[in-house]
GROMACS .gro file of C-alpha atoms in nm:
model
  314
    1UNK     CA    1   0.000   0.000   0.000
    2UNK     CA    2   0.124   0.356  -0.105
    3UNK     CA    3  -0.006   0.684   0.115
    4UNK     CA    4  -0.038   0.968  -0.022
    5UNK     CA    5  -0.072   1.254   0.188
    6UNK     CA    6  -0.231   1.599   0.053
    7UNK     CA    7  -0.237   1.878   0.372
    8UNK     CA    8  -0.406   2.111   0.102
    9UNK     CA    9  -0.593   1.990  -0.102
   10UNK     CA   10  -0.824   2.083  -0.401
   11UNK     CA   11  -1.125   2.042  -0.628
   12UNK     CA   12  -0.961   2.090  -0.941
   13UNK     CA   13  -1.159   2.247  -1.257
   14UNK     CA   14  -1.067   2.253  -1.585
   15UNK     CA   15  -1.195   2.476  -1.845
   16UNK     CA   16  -1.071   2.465  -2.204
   17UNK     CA   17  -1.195   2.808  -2.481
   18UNK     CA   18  -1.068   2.799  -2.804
   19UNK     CA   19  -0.844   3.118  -2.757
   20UNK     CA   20  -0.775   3.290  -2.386
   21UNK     CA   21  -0.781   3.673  -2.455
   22UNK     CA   22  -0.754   3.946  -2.165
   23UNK     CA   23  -1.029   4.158  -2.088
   24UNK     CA   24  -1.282   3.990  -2.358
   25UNK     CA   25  -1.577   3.719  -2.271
   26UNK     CA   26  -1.490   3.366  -2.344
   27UNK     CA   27  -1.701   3.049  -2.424
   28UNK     CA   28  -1.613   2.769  -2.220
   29UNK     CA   29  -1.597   2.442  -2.500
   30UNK     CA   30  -1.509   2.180  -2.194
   31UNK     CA   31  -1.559   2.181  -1.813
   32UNK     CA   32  -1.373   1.899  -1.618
   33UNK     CA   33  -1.413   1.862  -1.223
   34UNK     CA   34  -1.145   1.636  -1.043
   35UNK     CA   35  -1.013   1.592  -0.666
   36UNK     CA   36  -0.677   1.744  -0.698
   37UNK     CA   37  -0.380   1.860  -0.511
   38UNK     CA   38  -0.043   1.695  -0.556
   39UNK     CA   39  -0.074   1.383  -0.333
   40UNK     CA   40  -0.418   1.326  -0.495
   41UNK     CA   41  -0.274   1.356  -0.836
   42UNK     CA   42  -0.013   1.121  -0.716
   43UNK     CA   43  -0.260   0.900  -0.609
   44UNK     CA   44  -0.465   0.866  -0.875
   45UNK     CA   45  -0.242   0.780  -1.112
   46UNK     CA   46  -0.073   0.518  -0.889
   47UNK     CA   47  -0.380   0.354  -0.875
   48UNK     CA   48  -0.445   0.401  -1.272
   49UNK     CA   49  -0.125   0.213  -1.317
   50UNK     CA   50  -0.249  -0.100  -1.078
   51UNK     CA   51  -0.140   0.003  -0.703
   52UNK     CA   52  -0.323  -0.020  -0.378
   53UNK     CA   53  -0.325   0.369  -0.248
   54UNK     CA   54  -0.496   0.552   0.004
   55UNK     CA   55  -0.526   0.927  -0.008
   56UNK     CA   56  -0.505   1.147   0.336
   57UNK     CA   57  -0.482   1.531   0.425
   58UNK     CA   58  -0.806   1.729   0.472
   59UNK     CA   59  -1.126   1.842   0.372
   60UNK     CA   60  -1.388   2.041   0.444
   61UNK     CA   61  -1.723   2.203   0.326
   62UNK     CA   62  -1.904   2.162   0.043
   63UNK     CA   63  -1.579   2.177  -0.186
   64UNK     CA   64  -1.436   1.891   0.002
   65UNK     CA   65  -1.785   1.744   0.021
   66UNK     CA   66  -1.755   1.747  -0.393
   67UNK     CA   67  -1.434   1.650  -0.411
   68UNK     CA   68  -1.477   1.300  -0.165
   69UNK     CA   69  -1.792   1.255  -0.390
   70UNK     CA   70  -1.585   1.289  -0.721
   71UNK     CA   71  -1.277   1.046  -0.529
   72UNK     CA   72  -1.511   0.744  -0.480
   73UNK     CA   73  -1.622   0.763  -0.874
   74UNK     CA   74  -1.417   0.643  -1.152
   75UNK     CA   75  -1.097   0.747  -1.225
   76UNK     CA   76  -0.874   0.754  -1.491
   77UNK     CA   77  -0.801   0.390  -1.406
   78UNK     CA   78  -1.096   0.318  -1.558
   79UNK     CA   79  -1.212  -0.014  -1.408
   80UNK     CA   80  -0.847  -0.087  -1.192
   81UNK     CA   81  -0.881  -0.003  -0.867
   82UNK     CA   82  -0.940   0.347  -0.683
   83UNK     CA   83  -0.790   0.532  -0.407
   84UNK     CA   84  -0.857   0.454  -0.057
   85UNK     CA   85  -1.049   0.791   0.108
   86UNK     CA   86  -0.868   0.852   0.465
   87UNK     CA   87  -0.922   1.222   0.469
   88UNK     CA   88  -0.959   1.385   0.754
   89UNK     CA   89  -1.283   1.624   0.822
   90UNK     CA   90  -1.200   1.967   0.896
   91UNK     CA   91  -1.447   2.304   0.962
   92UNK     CA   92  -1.287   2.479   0.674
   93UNK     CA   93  -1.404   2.475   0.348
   94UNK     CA   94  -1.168   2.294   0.044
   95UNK     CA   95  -0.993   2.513  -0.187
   96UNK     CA   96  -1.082   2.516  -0.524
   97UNK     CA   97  -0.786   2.588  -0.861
   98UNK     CA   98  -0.880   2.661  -1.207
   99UNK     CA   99  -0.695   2.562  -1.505
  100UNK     CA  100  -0.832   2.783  -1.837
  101UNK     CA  101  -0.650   2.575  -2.159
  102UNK     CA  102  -0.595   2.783  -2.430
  103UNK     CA  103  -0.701   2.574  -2.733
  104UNK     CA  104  -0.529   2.751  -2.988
  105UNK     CA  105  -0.203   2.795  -2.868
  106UNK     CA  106  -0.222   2.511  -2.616
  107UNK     CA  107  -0.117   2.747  -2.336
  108UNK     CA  108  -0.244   2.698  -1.952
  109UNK     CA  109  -0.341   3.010  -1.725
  110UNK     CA  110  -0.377   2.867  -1.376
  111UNK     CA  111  -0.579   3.034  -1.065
  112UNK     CA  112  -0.523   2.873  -0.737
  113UNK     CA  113  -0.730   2.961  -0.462
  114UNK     CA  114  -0.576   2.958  -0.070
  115UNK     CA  115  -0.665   2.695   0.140
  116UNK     CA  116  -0.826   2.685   0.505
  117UNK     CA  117  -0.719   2.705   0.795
  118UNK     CA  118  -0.633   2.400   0.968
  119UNK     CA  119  -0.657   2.413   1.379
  120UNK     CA  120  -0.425   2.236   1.653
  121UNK     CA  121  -0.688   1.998   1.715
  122UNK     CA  122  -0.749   1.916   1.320
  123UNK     CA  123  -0.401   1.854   1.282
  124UNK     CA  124  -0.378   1.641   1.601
  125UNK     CA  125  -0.670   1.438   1.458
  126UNK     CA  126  -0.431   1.378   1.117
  127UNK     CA  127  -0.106   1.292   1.316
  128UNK     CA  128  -0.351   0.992   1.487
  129UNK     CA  129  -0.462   0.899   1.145
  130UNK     CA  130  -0.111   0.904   0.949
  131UNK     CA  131   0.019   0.696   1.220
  132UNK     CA  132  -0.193   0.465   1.155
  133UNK     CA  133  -0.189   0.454   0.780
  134UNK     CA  134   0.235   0.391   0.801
  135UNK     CA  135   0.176   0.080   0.961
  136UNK     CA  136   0.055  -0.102   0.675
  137UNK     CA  137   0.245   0.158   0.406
  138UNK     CA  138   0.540   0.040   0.182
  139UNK     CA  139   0.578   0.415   0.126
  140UNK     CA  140   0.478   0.739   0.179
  141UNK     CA  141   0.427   1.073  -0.055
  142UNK     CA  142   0.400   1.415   0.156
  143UNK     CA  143   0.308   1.661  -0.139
  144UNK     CA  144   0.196   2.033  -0.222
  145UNK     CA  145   0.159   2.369  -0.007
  146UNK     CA  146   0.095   2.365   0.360
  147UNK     CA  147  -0.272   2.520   0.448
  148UNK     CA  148  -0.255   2.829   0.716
  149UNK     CA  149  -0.257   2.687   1.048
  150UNK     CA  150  -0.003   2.386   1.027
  151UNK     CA  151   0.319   2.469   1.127
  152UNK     CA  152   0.639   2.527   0.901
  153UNK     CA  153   0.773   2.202   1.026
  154UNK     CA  154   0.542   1.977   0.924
  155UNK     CA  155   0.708   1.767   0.668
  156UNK     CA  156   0.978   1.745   0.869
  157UNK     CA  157   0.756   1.614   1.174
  158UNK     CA  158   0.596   1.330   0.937
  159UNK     CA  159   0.938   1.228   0.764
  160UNK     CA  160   1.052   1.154   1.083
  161UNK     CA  161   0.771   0.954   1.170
  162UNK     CA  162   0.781   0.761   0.861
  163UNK     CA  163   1.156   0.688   0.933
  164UNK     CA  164   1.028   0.544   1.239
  165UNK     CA  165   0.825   0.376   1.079
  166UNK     CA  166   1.057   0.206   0.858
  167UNK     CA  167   0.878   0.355   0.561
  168UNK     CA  168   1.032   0.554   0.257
  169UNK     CA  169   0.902   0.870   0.215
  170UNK     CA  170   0.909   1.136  -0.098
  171UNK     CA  171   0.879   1.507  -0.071
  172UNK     CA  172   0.726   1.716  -0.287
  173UNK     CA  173   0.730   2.077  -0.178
  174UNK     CA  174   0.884   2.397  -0.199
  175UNK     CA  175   1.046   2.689   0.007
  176UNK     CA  176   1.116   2.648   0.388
  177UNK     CA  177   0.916   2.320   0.427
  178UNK     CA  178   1.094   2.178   0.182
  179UNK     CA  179   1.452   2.342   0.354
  180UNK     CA  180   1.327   2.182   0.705
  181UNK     CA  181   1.183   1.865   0.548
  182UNK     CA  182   1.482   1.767   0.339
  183UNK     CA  183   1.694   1.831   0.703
  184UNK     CA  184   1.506   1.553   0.849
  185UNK     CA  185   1.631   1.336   0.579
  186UNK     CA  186   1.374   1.178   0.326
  187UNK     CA  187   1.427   0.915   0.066
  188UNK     CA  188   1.312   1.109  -0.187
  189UNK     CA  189   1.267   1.499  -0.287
  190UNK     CA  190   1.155   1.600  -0.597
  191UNK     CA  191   1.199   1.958  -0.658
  192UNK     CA  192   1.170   2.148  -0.975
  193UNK     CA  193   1.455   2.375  -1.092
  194UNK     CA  194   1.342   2.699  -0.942
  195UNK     CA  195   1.265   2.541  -0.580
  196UNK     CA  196   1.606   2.380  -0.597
  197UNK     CA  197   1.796   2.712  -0.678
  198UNK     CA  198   1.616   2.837  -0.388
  199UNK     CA  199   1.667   2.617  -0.161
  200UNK     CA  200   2.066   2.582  -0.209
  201UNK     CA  201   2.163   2.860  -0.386
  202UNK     CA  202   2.319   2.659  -0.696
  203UNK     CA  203   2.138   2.763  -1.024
  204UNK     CA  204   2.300   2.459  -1.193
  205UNK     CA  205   2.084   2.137  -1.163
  206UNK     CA  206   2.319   1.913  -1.095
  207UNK     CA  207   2.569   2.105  -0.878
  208UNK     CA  208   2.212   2.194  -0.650
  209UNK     CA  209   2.124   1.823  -0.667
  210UNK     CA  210   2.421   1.715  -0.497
  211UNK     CA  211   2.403   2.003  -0.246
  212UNK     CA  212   2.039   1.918  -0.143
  213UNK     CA  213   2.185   1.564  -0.087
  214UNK     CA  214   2.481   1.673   0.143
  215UNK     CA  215   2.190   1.884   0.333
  216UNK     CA  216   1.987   1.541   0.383
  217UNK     CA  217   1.797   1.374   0.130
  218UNK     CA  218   1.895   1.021  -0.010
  219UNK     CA  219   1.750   1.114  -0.376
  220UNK     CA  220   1.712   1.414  -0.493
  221UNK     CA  221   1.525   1.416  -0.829
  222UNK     CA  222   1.491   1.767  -0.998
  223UNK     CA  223   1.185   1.836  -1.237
  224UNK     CA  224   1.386   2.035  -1.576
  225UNK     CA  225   1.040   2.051  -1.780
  226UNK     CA  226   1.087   2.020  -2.126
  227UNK     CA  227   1.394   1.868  -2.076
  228UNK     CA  228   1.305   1.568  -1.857
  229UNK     CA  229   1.404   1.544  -1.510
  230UNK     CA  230   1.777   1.479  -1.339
  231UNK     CA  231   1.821   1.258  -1.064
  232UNK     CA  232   2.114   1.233  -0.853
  233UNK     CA  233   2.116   0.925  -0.609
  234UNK     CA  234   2.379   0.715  -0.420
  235UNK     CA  235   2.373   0.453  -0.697
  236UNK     CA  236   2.483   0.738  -0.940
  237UNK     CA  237   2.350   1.001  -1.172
  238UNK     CA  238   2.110   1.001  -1.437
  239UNK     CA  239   1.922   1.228  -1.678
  240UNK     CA  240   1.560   1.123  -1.852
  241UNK     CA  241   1.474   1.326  -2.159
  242UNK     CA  242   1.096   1.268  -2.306
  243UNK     CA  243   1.144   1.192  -2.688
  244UNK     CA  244   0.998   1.543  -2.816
  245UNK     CA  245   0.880   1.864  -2.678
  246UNK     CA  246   0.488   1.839  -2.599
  247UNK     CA  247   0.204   2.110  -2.600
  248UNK     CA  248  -0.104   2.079  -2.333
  249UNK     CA  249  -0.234   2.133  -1.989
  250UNK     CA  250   0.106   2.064  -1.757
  251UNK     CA  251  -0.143   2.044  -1.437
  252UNK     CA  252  -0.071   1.754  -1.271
  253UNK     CA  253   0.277   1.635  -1.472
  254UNK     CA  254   0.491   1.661  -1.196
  255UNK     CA  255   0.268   1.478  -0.991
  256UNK     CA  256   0.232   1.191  -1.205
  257UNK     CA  257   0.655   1.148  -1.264
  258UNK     CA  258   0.603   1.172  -0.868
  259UNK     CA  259   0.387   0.842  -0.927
  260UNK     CA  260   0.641   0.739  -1.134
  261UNK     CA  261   0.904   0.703  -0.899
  262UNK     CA  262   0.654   0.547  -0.591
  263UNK     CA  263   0.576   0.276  -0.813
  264UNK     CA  264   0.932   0.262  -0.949
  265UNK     CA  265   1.026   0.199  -0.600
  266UNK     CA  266   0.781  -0.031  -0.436
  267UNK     CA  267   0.859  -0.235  -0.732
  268UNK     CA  268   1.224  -0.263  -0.682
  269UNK     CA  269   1.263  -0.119  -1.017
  270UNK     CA  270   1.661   0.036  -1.117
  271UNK     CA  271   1.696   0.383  -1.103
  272UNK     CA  272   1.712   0.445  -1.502
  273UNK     CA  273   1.331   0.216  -1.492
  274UNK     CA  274   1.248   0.437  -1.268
  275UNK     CA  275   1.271   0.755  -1.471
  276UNK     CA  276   1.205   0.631  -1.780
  277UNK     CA  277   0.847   0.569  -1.654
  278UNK     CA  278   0.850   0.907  -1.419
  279UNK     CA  279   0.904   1.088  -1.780
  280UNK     CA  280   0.685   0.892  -1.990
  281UNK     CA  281   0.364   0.953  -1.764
  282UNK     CA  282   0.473   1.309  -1.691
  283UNK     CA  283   0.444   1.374  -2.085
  284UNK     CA  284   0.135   1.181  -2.101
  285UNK     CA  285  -0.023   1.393  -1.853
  286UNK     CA  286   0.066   1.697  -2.054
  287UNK     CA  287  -0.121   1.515  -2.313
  288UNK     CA  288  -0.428   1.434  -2.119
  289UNK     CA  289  -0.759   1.648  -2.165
  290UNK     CA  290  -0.826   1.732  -1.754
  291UNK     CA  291  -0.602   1.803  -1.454
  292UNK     CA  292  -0.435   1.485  -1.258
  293UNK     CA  293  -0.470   1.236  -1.534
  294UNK     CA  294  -0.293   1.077  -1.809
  295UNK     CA  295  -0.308   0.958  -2.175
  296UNK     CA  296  -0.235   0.599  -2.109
  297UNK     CA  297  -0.223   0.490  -2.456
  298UNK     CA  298   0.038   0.785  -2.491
  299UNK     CA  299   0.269   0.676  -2.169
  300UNK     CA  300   0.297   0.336  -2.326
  301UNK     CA  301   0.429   0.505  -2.673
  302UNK     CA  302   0.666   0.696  -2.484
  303UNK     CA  303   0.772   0.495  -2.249
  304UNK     CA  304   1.051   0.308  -2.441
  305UNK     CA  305   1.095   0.596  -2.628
  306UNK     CA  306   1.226   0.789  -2.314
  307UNK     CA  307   1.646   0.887  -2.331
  308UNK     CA  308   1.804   0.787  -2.031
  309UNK     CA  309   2.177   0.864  -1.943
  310UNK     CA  310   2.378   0.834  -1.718
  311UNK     CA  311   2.645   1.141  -1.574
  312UNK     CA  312   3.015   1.024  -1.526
  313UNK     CA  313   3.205   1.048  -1.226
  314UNK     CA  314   3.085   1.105  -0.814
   0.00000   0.00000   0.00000
């Protein structure tokens, strides 16, 4: 079992108009509706691509009423098996994000709401629950923003409960939780460029990679966009480029080459398996039509077509 844990979660909506054009009225061709938030995303494709997962974080109000609802329908797994619901009820109302796809140029415009606030007694409620959950996990994803109300610390606080635990855990943040959560040393980070340069400084991948290791974390695999992601690891170095740039909705792609990865390592897989399949769903996703899913019969197309190589030396 994977968990997948989602502190802010989001009803995701997806609108696509045939051109996006400041201060004009549009006509919406396509409205989508999906649970989102990273760990969901995570989640959802996990479970698309055959794994036992169970979702937990918070929600709240009639967004996170909608959202639960739209959880326990089908997902883009079709009839394979759907995440586990462990969210825990809060008094605060869900956020909501809105993706607007420019059909013409096949450019996204994204509005993300802010999320509740979480109390001391809400967030005591979720440490009982993810305690719980990690003693039947094989690992752990602790993704996306922190809601107001839950302390700075609090990736650090459930990586070191996971290690505990004995459970691998992957983080996928940004700015001081992800400083203070790589410090309490997780298996697996998974920054993108930008979050990396920020967090050590270093705007050269690679160099930064190796830094954010030295400050803590086993893996560190950085998100390059376009140009695949780099991964530097204590079994070596390696760089995954997808076969061609891609146009599309790039909601959810990180999350899904976060999926990647999980799977990649509950399955033993080698590191270069790994990111071949981390790459090939994060350019399927692109693909997709809606937030948080992907173009299966695209990820199997690319997924031998992915480059992976490996850096020389240390």
């Amino acid at each position: 079992m994977i968990v997948t844990v989602t502190l802010n979660a989001a009803l995701d909506i997806t609108y696509r108009t045939p051109a996006l054009v400041p201060h004009t009225t549009h006509r919406v061709s396509d409205v989508v509706e999906r649970p989102g938030g990273k760990g969901l995303n995570v989640a959802r494709v996990l479970s698309a691509l055959g794994h036992e997962t169970v979702v937990t974080g918070f929600a709240g109000g009639r967004t996170g009423d909608v959202l639960r609802e739209l959880l326990g329908g089908s997902g883009p797994g079709g009839s394979r098996s759907r995440p586990v619901d462990a969210l825990v009820p809060i008094s605060g109302s869900t956020r909501r994000t809105l993706a607007v796809v420019d059909e013409t140029s096949g450019d996204t415009t994204q509005l993300n709401e802010p999320g509740p606030t979480v109390s001391s007694a809400e967030w005591s409620t979720f440490l009982g629950a993810y305690e719980r959950l990690l003693t039947g996990a094989d690992a752990v994803a602790l993704c996306g923003s922190l809601p107001p109300g839950i302390h700075v610390g609090a990736y650090a606080e459930l990586i070191r409960r996971a290690r505990a635990a004995g459970v691998p855990a992957l983080l996928d943040t940004s700015g001081e939780p992800l400083r203070r959560g790589v410090a309490a040393r997780p298996d697996l980070v998974k920054p993108n460029a930008d979050e990396l340069a920020r967090l050590t400084g270093s705007r050269e991948p690679l160099r930064a990679a190796r830094d954010a290791r030295r400050r803590g974390a086993h893996a560190v695999i950085a998100s390059l966009g376009p140009d695949g992601i780099l991964a530097a690891t204590p079994d070596g170095v390696w760089q995954a480029t997808p076969p061609a740039p891609v146009k599309g909705n790039p909601t959810g792609a990180g999350d899904s080459a976060v999926a990647g990865l999980l799977s990649g390592l509950v399955e033993h897989l080698p590191w270069p398996a790994r990111l071949a399949r981390a790459v090939a769903l994060a350019t399927a996703t692109v693909l997709a039509p809606a937030a948080g899913e992907f173009d299966a019969e695209a990820y199997e197309e690319l997924l031998p077509r992915v480059a992976v190589t490996e850096h020389p030396g240390p």
